[in-house]
mmCIF file with all atom_site columns, C-alpha atoms in Angstrom:
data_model
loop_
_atom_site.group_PDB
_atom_site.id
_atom_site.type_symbol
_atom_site.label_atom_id
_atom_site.label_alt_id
_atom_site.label_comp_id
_atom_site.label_asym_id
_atom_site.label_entity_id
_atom_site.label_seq_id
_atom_site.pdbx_PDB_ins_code
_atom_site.Cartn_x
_atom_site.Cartn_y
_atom_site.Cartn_z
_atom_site.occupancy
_atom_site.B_iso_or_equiv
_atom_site.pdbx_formal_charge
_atom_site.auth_seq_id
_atom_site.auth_comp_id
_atom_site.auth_asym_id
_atom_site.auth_atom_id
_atom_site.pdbx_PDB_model_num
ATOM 1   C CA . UNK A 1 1   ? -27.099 -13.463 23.578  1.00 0.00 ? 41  UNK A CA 1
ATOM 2   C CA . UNK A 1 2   ? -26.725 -14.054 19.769  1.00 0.00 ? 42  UNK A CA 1
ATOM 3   C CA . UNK A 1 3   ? -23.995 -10.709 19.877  1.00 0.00 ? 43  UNK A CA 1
ATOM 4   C CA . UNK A 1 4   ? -22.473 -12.126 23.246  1.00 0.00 ? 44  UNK A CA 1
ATOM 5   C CA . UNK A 1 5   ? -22.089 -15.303 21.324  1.00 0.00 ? 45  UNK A CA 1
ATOM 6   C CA . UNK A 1 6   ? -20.031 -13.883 18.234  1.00 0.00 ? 46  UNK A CA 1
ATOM 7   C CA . UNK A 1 7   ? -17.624 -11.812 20.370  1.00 0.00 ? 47  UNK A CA 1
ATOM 8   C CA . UNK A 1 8   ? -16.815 -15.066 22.349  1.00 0.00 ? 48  UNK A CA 1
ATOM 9   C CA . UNK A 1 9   ? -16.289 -16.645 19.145  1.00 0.00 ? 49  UNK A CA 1
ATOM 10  C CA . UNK A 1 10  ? -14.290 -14.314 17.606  1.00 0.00 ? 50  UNK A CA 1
ATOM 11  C CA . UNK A 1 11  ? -12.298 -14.083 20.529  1.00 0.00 ? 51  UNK A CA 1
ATOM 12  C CA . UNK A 1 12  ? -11.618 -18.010 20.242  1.00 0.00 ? 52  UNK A CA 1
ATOM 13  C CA . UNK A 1 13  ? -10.656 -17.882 16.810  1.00 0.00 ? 53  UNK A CA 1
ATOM 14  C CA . UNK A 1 14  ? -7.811  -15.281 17.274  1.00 0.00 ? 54  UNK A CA 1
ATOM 15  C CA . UNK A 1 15  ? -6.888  -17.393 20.208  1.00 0.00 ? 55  UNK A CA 1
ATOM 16  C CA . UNK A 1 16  ? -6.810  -20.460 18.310  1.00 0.00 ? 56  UNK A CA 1
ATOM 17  C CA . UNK A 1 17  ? -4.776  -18.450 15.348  1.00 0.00 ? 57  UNK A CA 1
ATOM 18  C CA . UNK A 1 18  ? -2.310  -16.872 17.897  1.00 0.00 ? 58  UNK A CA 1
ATOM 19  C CA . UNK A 1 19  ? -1.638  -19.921 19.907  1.00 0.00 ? 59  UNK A CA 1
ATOM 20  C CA . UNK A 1 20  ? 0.986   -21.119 16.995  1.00 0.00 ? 60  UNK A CA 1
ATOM 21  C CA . UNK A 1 21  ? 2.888   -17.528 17.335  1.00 0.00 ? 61  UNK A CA 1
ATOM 22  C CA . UNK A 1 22  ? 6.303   -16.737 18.672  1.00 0.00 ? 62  UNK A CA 1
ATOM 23  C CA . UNK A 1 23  ? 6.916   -15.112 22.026  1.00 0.00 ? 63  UNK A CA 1
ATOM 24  C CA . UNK A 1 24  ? 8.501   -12.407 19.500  1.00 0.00 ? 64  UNK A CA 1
ATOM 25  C CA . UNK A 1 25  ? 4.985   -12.319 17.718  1.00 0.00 ? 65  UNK A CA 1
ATOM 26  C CA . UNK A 1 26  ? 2.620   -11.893 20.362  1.00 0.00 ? 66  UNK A CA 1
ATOM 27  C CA . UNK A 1 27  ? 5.004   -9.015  21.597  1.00 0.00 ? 67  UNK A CA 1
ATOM 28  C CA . UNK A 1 28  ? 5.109   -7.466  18.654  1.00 0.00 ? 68  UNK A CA 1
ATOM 29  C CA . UNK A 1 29  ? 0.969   -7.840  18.699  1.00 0.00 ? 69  UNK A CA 1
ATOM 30  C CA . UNK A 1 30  ? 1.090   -5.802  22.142  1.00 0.00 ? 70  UNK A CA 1
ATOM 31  C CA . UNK A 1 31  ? 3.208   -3.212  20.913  1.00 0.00 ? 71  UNK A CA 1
ATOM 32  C CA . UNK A 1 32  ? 1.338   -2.144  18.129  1.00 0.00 ? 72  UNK A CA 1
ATOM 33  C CA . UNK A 1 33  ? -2.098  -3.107  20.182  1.00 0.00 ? 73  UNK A CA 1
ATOM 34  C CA . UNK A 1 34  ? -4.103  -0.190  18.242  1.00 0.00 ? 74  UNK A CA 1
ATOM 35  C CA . UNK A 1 35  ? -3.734  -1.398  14.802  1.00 0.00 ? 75  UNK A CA 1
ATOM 36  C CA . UNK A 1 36  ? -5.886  -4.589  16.082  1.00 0.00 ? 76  UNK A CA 1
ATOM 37  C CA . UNK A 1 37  ? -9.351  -5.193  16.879  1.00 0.00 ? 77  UNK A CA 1
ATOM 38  C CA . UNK A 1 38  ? -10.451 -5.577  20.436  1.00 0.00 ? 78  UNK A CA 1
ATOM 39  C CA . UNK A 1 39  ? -10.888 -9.494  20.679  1.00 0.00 ? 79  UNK A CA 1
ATOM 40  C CA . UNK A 1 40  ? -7.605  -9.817  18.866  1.00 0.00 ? 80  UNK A CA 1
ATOM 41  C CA . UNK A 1 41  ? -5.582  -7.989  21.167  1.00 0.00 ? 81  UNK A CA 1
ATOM 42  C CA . UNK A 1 42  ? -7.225  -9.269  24.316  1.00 0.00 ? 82  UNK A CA 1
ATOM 43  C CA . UNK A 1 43  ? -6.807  -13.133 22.784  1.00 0.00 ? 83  UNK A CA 1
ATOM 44  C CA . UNK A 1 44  ? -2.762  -11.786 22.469  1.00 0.00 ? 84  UNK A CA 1
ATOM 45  C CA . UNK A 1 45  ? -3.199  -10.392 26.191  1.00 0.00 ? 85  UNK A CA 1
ATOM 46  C CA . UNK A 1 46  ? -4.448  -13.799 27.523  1.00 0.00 ? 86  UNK A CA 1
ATOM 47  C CA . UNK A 1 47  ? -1.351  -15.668 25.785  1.00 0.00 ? 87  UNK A CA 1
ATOM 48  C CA . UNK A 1 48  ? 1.491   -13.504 26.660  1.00 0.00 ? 88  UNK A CA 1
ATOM 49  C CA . UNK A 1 49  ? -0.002  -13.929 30.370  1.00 0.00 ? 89  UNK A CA 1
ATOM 50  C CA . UNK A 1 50  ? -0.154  -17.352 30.273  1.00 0.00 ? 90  UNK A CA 1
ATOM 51  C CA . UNK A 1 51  ? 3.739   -17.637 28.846  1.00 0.00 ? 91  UNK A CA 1
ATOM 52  C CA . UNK A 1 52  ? 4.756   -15.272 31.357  1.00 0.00 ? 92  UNK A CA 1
ATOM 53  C CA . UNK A 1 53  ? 5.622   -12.413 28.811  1.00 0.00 ? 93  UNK A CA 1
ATOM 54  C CA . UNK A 1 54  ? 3.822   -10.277 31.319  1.00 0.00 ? 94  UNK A CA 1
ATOM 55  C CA . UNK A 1 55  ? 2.333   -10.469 34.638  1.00 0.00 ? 95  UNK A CA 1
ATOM 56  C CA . UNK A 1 56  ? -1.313  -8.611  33.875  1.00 0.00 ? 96  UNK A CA 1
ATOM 57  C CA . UNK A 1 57  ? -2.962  -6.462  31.537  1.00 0.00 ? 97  UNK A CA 1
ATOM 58  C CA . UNK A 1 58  ? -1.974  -4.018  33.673  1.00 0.00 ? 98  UNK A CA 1
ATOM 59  C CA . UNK A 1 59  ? 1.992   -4.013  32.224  1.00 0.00 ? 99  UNK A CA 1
ATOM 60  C CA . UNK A 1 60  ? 0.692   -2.928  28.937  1.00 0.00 ? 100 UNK A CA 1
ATOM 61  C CA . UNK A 1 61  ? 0.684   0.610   30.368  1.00 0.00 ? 101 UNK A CA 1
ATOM 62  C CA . UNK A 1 62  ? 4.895   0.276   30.020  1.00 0.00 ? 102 UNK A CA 1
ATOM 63  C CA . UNK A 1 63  ? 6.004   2.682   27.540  1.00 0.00 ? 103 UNK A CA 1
ATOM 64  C CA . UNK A 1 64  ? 7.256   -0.103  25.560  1.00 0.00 ? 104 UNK A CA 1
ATOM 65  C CA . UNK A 1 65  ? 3.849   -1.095  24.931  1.00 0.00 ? 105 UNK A CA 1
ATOM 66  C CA . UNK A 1 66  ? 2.811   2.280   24.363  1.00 0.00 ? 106 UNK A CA 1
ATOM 67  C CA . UNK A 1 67  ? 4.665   2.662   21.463  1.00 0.00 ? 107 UNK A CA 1
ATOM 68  C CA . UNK A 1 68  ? 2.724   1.773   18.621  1.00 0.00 ? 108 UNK A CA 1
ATOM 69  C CA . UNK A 1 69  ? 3.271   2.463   15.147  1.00 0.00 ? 109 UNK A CA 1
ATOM 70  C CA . UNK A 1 70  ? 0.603   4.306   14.399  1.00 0.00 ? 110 UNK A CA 1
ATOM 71  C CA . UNK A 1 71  ? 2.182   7.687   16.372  1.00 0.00 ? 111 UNK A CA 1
ATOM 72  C CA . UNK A 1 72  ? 4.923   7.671   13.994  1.00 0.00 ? 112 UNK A CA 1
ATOM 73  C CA . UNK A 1 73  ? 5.515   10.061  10.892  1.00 0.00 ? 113 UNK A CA 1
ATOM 74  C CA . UNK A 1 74  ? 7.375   7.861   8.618   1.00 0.00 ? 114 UNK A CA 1
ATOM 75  C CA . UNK A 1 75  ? 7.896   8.089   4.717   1.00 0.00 ? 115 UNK A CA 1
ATOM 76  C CA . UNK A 1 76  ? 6.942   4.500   4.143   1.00 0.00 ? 116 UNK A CA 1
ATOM 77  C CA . UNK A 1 77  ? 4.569   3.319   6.766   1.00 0.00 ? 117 UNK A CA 1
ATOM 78  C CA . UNK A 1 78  ? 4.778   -0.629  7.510   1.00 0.00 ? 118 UNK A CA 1
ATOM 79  C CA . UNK A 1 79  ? 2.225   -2.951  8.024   1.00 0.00 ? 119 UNK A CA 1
ATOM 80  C CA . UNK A 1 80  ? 2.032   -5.399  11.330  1.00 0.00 ? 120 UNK A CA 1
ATOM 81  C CA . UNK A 1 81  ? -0.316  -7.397  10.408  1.00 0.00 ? 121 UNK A CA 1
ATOM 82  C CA . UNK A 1 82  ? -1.376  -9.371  6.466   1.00 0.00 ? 122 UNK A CA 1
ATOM 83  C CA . UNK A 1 83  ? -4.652  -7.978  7.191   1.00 0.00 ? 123 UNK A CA 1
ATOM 84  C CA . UNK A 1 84  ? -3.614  -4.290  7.383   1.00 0.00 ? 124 UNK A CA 1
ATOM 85  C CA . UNK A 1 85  ? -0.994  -5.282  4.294   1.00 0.00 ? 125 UNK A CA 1
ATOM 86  C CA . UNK A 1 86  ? -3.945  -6.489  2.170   1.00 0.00 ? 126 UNK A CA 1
ATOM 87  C CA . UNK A 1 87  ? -5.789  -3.136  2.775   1.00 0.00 ? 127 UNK A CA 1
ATOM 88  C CA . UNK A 1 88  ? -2.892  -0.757  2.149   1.00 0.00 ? 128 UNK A CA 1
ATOM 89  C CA . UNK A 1 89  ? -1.598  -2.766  -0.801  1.00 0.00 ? 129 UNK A CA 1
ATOM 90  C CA . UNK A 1 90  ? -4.889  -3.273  -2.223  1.00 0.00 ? 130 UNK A CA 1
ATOM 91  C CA . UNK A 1 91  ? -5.454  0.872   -2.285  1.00 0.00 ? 131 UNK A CA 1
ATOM 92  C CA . UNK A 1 92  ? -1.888  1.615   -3.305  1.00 0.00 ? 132 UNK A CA 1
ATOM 93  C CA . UNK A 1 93  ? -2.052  -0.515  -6.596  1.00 0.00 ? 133 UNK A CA 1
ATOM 94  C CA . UNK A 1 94  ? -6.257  0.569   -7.167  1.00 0.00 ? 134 UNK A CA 1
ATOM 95  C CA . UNK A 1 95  ? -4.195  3.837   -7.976  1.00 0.00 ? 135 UNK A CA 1
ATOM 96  C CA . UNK A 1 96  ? -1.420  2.796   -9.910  1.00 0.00 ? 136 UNK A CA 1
ATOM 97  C CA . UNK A 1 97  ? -4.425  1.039   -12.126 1.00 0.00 ? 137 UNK A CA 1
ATOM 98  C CA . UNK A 1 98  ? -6.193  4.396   -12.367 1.00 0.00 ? 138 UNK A CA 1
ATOM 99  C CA . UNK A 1 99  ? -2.831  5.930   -13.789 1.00 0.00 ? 139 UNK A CA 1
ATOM 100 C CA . UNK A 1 100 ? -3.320  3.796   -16.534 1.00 0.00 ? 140 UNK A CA 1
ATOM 101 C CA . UNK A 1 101 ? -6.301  5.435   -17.952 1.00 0.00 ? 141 UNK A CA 1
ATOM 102 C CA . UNK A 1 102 ? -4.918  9.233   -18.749 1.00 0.00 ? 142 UNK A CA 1
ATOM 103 C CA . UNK A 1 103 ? -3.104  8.115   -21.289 1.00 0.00 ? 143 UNK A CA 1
ATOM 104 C CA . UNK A 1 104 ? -5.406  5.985   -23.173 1.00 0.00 ? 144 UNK A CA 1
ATOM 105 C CA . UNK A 1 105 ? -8.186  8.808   -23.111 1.00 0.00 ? 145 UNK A CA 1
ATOM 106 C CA . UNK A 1 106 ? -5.784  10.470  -24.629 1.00 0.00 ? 146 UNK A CA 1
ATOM 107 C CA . UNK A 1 107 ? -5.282  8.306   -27.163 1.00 0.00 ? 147 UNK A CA 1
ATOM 108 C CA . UNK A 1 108 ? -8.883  8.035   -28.047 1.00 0.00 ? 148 UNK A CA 1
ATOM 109 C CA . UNK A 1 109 ? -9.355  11.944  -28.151 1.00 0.00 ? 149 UNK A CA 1
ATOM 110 C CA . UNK A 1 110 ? -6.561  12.236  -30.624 1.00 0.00 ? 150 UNK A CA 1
ATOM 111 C CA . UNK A 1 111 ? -7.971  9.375   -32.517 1.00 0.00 ? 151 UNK A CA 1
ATOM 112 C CA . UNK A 1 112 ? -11.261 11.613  -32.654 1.00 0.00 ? 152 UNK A CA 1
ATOM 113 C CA . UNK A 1 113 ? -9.058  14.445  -34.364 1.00 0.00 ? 153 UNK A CA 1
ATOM 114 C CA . UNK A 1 114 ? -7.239  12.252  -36.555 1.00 0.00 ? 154 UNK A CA 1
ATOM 115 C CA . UNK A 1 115 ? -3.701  11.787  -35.028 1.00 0.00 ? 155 UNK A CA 1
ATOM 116 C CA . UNK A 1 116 ? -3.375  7.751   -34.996 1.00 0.00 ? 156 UNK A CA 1
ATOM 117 C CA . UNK A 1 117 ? 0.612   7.816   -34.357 1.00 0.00 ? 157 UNK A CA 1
ATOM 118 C CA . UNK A 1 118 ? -0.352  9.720   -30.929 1.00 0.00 ? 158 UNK A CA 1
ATOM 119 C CA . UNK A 1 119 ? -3.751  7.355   -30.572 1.00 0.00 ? 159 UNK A CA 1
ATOM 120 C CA . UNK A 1 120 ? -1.085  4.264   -30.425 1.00 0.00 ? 160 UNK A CA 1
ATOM 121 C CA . UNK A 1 121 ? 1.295   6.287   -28.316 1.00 0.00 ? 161 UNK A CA 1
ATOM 122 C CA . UNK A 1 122 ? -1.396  7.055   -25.632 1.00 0.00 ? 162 UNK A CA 1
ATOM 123 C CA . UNK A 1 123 ? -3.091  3.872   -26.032 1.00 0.00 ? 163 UNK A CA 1
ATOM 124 C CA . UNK A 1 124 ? 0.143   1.418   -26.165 1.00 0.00 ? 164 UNK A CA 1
ATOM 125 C CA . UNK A 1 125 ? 1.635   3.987   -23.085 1.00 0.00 ? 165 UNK A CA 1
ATOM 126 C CA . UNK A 1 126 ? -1.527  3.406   -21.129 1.00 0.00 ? 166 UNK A CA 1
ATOM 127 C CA . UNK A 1 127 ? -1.619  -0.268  -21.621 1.00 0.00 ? 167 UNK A CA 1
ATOM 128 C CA . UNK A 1 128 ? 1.755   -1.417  -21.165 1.00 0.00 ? 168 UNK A CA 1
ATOM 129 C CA . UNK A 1 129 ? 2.014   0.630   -17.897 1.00 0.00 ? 169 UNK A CA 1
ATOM 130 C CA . UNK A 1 130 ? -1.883  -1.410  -16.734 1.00 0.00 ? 170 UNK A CA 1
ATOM 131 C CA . UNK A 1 131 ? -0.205  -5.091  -17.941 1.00 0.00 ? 171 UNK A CA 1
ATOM 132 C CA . UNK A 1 132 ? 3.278   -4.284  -15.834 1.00 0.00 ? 172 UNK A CA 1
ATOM 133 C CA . UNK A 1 133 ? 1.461   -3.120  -12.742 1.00 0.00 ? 173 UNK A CA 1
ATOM 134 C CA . UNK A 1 134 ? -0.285  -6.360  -12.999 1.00 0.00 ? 174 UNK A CA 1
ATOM 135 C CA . UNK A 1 135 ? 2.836   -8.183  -13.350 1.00 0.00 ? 175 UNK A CA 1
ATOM 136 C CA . UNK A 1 136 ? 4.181   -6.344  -10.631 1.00 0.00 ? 176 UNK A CA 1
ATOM 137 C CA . UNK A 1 137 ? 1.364   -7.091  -7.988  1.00 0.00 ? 177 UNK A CA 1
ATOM 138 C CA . UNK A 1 138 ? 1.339   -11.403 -9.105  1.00 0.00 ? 178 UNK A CA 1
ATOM 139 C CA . UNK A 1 139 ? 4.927   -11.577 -9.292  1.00 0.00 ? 179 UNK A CA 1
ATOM 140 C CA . UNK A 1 140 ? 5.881   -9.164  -6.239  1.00 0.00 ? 180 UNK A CA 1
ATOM 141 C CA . UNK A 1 141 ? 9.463   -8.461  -8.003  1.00 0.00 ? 181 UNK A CA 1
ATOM 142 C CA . UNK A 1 142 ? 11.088  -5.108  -7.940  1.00 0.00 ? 182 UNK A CA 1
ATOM 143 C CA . UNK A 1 143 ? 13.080  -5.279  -10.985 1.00 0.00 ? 183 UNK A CA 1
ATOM 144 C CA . UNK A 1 144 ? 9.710   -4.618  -12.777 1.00 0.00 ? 184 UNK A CA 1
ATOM 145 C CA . UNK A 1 145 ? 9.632   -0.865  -11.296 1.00 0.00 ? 185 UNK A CA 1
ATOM 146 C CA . UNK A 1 146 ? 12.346  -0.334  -14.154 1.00 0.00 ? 186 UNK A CA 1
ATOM 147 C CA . UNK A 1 147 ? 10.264  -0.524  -16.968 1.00 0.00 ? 187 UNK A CA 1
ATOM 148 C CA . UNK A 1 148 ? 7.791   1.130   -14.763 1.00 0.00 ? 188 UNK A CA 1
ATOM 149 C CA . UNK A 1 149 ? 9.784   4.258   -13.670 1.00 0.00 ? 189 UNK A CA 1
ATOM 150 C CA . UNK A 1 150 ? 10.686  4.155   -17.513 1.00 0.00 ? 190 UNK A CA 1
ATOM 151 C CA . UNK A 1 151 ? 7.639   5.126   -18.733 1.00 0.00 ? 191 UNK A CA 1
ATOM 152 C CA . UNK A 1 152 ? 7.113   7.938   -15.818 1.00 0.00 ? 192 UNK A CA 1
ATOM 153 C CA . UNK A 1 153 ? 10.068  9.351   -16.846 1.00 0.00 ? 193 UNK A CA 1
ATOM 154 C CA . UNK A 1 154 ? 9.597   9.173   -20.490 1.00 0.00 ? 194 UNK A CA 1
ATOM 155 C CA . UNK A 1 155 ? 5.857   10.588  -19.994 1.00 0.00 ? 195 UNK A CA 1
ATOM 156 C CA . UNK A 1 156 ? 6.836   13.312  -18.251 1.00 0.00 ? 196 UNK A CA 1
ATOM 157 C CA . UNK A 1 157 ? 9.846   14.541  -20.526 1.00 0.00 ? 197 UNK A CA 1
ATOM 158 C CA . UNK A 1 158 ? 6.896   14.585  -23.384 1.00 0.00 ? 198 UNK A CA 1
ATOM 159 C CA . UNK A 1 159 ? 4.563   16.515  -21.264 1.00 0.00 ? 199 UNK A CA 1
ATOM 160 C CA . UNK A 1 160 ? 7.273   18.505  -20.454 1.00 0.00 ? 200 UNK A CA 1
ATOM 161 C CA . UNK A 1 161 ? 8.063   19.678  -23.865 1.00 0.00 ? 201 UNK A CA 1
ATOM 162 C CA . UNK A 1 162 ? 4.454   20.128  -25.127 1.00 0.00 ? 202 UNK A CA 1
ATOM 163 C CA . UNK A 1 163 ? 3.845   22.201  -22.259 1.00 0.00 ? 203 UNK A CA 1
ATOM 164 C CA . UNK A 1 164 ? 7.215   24.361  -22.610 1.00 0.00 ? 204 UNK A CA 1
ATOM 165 C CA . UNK A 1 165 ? 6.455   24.988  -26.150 1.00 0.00 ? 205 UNK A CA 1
ATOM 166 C CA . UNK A 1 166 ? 3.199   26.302  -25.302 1.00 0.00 ? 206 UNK A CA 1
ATOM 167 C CA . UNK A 1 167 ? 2.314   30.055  -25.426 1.00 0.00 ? 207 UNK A CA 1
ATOM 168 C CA . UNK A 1 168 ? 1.833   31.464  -23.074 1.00 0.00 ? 208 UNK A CA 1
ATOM 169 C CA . UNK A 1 169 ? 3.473   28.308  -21.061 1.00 0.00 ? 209 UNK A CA 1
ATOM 170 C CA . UNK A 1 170 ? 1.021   27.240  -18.479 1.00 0.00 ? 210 UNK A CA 1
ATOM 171 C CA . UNK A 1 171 ? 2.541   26.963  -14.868 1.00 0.00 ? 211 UNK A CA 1
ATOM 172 C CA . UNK A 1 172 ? -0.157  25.108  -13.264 1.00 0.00 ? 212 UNK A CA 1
ATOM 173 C CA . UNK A 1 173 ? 0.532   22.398  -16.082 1.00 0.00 ? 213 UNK A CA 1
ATOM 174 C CA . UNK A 1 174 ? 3.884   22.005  -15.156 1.00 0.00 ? 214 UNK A CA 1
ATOM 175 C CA . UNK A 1 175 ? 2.991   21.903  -11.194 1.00 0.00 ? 215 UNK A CA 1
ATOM 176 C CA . UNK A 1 176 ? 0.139   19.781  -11.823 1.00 0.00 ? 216 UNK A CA 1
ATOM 177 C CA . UNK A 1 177 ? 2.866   17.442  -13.734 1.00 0.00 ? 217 UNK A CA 1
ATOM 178 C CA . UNK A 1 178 ? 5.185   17.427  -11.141 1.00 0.00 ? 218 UNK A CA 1
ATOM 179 C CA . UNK A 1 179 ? 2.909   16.298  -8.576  1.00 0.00 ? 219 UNK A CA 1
ATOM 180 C CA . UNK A 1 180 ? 1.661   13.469  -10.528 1.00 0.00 ? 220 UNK A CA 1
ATOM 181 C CA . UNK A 1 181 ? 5.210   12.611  -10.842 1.00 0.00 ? 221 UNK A CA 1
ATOM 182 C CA . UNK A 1 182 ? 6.175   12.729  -7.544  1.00 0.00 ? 222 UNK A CA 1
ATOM 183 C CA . UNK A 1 183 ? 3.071   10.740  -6.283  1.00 0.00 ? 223 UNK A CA 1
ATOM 184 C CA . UNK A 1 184 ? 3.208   8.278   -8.527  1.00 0.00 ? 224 UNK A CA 1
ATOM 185 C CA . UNK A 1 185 ? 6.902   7.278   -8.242  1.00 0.00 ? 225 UNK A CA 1
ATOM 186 C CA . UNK A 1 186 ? 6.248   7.304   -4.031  1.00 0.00 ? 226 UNK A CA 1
ATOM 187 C CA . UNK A 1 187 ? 3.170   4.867   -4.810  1.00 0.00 ? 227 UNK A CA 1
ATOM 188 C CA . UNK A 1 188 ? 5.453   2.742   -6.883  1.00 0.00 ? 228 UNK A CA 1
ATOM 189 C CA . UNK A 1 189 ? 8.715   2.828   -3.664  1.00 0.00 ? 229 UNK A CA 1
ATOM 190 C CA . UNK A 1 190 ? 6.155   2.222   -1.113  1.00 0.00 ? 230 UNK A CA 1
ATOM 191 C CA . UNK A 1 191 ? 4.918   -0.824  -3.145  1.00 0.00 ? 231 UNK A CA 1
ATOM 192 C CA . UNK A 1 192 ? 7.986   -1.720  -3.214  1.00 0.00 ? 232 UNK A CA 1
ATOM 193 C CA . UNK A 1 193 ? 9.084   -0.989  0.806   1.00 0.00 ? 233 UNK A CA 1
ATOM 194 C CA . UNK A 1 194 ? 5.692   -2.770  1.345   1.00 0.00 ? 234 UNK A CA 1
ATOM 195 C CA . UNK A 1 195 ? 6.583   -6.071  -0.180  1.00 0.00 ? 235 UNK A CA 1
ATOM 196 C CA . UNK A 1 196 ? 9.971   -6.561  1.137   1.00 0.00 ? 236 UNK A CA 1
ATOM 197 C CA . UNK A 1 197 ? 8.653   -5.824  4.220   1.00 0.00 ? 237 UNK A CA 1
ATOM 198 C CA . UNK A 1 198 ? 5.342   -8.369  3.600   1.00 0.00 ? 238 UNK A CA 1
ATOM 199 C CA . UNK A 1 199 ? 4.274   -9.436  7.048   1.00 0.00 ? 239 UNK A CA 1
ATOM 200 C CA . UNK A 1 200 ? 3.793   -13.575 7.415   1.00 0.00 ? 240 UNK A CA 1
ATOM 201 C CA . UNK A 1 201 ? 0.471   -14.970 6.740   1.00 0.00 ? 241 UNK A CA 1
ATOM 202 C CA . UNK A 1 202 ? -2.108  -14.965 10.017  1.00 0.00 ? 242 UNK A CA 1
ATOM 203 C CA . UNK A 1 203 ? -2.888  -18.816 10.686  1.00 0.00 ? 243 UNK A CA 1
#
């Protein structure tokens, strides 16, 4: 009973929460019906019946209902819902954080051998990429990718040289720098394709 009593209740509450959406809204909800739990989508069922969007549950087998999102190989996946938004936004800036950190172990091991202009270059790198993620995430405006893509471009023409005047020069050093590279300047655009696509807040 206690389980049968939560599902009912959970089922109320995204009845409740969908009741104030759009025609447009609940649609869109149907569409993309496997990116939501169960209760939600049957809560959106029993709404678009009631406003006549469709005649029975039975319509969702249309292929325009069939059509969800999640079938589709894009370069910058969007979000339907803030809840999926908070999880995919959440992970892609946990890993721009991480990104901060190479550089300031750096810094520390060349502090360790004695080379404090490259112990502030690591260090200050490190930080001031951490502080404008940060900014980036609160503030939610692109311009700060500038300063961002900035310091990817000016950390990899470094790495670049110190690995070119290597000998013998290391190719896996130079793939292992272009992937970083590339990864972290799609983490950054998706960021970005993410925000100024920012689904509206679930009531």
């Amino acid at each position: 009973m206690g389980n049968s009593n939560q599902v009912n209740s959970r089922s109320i509450n995204f009845y409740e929460r969908y009741s104030s959406h759009t025609d447009a809204q609940i649609l869109e909800i149907l569409k993309n019906q496997k990116d939501y739990q169960e209760n939600a989508r049957n809560a959106a069922v029993k709404i678009a019946i009631e406003r006549q969007l469709i005649h029975s549950e039975q319509d969702l087998l249309a292929p325009e209902f069939q059509n969800s999102r999640n079938t589709r190989l894009t370069l910058f996946p969007q979000t339907t819902t803030a809840y999926h938004y908070q999880r995919l936004v959440g992970s892609i800036f946990r890993f721009l954080y991480v990104l901060s950190f190479p550089p300031i172990v750096y810094g520390f091991l060349k502090y360790a051998e004695g080379y404090i202009d490259q112990t502030i270059l690591g260090v200050g790198i490190g930080l001031a990429w951490f502080l404008l993620v940060v900014l980036f995430k609160k503030s939610e405006k692109p311009v700060i990718l500038f300063p961002l893509f900035g310091i990817l471009i000016f950390v990899g023409a470094t790495v670049s040289i110190k690995i070119a005047e290597s000998h013998p020069i290391r190719i896996l050093d130079f793939v292992i720098l272009i992937i970083g590279m590339l990864l972290s300047s799609y983490f950054l655009l998706l960021a970005k394709k993410l925000i100024q696509n920012k689904p509206a807040p679930e009531e």
